[in-house]
Short mmCIF file of C-alpha atoms in Angstrom, two decimals:
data_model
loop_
_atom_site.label_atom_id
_atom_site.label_comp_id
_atom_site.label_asym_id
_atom_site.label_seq_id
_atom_site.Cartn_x
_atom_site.Cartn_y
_atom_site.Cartn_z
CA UNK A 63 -21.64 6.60 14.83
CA UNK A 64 -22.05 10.36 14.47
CA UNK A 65 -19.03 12.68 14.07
CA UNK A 66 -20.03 13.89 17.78
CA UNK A 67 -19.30 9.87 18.63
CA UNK A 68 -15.68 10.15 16.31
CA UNK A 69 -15.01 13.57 18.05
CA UNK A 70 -15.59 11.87 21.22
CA UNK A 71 -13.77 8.80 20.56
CA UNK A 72 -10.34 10.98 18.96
CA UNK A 73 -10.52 12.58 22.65
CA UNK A 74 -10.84 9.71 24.55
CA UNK A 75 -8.50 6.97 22.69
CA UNK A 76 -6.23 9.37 20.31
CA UNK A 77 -3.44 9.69 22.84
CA UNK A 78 -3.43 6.28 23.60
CA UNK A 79 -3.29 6.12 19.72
CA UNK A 80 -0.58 7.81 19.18
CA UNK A 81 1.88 6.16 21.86
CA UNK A 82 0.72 2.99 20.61
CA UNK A 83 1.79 3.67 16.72
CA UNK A 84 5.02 5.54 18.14
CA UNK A 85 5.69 2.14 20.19
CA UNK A 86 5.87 0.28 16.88
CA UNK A 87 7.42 3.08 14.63
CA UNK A 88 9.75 4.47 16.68
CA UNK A 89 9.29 8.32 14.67
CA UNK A 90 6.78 10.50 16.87
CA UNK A 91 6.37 12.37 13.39
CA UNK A 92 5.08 8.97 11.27
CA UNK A 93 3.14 8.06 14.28
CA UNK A 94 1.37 11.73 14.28
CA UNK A 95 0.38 11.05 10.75
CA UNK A 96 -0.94 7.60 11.20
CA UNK A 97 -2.66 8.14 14.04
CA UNK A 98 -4.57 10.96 12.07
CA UNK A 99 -4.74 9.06 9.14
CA UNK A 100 -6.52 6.13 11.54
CA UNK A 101 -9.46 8.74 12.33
CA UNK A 102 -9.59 9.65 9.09
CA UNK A 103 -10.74 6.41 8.32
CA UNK A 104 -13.04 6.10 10.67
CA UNK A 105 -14.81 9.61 9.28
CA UNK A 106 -14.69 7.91 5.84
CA UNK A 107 -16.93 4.73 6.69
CA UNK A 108 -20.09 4.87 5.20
CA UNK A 109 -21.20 2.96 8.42
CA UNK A 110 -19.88 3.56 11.58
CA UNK A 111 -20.56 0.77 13.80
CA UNK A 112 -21.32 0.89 17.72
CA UNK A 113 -18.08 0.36 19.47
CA UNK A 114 -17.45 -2.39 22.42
CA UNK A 115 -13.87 -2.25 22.03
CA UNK A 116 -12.78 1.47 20.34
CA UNK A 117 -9.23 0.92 21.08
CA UNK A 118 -9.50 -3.07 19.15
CA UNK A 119 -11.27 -1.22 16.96
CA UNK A 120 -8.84 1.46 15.81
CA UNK A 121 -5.59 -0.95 16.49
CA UNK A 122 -7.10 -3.07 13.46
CA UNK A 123 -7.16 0.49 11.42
CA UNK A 124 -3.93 1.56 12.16
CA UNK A 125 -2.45 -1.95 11.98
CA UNK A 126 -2.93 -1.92 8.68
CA UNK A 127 -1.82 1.43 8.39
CA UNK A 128 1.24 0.63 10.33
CA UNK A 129 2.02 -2.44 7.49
CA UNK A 130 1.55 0.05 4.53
CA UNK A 131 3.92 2.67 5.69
CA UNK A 132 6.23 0.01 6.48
CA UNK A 133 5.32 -1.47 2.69
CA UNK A 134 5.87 2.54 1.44
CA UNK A 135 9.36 2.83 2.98
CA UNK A 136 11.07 -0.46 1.80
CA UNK A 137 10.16 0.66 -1.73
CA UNK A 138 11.36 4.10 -1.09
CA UNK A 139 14.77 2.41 -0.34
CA UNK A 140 15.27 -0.03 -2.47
CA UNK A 141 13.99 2.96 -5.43
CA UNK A 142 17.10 4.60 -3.85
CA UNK A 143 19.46 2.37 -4.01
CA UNK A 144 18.63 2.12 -7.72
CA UNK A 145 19.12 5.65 -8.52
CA UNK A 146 22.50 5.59 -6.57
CA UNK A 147 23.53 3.21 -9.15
CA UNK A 148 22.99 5.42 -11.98
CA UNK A 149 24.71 7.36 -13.47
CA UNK A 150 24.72 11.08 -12.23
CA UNK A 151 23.50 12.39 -15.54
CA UNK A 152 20.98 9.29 -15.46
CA UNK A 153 18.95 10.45 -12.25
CA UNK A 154 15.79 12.30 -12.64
CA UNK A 155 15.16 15.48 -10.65
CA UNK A 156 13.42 15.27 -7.38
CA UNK A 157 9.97 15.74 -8.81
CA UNK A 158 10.46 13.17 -11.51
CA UNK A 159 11.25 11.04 -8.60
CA UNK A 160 8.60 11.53 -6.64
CA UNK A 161 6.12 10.92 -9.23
CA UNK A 162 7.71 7.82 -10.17
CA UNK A 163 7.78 6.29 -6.37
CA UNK A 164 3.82 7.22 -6.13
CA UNK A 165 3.86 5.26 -9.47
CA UNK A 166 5.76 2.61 -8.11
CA UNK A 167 3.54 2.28 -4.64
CA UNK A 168 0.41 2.03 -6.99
CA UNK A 169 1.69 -0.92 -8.87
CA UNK A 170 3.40 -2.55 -5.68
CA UNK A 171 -0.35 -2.23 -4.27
CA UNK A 172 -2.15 -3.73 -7.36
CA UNK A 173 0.48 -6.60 -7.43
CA UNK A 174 -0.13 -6.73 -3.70
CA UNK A 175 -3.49 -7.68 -5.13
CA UNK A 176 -2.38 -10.62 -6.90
CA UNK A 177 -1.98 -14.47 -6.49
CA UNK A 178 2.27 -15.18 -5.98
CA UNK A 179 2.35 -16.99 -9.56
CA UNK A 180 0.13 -14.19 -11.23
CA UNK A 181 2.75 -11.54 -10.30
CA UNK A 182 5.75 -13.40 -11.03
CA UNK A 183 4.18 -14.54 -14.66
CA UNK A 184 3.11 -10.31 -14.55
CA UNK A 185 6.70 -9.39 -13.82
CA UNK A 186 8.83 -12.04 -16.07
CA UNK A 187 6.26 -10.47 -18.98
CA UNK A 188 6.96 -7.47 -18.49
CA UNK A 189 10.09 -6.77 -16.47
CA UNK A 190 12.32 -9.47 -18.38
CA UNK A 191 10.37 -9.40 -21.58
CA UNK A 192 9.67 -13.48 -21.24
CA UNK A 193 7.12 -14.34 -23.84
CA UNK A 194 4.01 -17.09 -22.59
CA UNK A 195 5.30 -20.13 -23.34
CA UNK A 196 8.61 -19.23 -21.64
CA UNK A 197 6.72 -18.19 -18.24
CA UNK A 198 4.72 -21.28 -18.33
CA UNK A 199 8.31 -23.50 -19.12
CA UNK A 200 9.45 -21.73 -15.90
CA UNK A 201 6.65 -22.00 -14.05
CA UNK A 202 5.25 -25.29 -14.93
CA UNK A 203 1.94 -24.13 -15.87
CA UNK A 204 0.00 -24.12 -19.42
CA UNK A 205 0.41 -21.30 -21.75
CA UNK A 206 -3.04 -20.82 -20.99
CA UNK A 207 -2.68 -20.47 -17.43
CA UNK A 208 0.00 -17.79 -18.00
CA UNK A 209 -2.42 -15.64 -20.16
CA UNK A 210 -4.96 -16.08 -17.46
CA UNK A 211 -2.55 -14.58 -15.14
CA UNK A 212 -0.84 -11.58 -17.23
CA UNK A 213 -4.81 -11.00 -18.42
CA UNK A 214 -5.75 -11.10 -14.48
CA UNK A 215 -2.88 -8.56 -13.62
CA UNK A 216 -3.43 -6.66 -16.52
CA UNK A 217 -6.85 -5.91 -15.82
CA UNK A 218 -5.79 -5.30 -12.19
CA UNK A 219 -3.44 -2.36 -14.07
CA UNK A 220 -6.42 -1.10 -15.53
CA UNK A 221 -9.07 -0.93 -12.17
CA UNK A 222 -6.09 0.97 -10.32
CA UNK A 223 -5.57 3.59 -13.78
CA UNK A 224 -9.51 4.79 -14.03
CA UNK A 225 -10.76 3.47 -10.38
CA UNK A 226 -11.32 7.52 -9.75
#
């Protein structure tokens, strides 16, 4: 699909786009942005394929779109509603906090990544500080199954801090 084809296709179906993603977000700004953000996507394919069913095609895009800002917002708030529980002289500024939620969505999305009992052995390591042989006690798994899964998340860490 040329960019003539994409320019063509953001005429014909972008509208329809953006009533669609307002329909489900109920913000005419959010849905602005993800229905850009949808085309966006599109440009970035390395392979464009020929299109049957262009409005299928970019409801699975923005679907998925759609389930991340959804994903992005529920961490904003419950982020939040831990700083409101600080003390005042205990919240960061506003850029400290930004940088931590985009630090926060990046883990959220690698242990999106992640088998259920890999994060939860991830998080009990290093949220509560539980050593191995506790996380496998709790989870009724070998010690060696635990390392398998800290080592799998860990490693996971590691793609998402040098995958640019």
């Amino acid at each position: 699909m040329p960019s003539t084809c994409v320019h063509t296709l953001y005429q014909h179906h972008h509208g329809w786009l953006y009533h669609w993603l307002r329909s489900r977000l109920g913000n005419s700004a959010d849905a602005a942005d993800l229905a850009q953000d949808t085309f966006v996507r599109v440009l970035q394919k390395p392979q464009r394929p020929a299109l049957m069913a262009p409005r299928a095609f970019l409801g699975t895009i923005a679907r998925g779109l759609v389930i991340d800002h959804w994903r992005r917002e529920e961490l904003r708030r419950a982020y939040l509603q831990s700083l409101a529980l600080l003390p005042p002289a205990q919240v960061p500024c506003p850029q400290t906090r930004e940088l931590l939620l985009e630090l926060l969505e990046q883990v959220a999305r690698m242990l999106d990544g992640l088998k259920p009992r890999a994060r939860l052995a991830f998080l009990l390591a290093q949220c509560d500080g539980l050593s191995h042989a506790q996380i496998a006690g709790q989870l009724q798994v070998s010690v060696r199954t635990v390392e398998r899964y800290v080592a799998d998340a860990l490693y996971r860490c590691y793609l998402l801090r040098y995958e640019h």
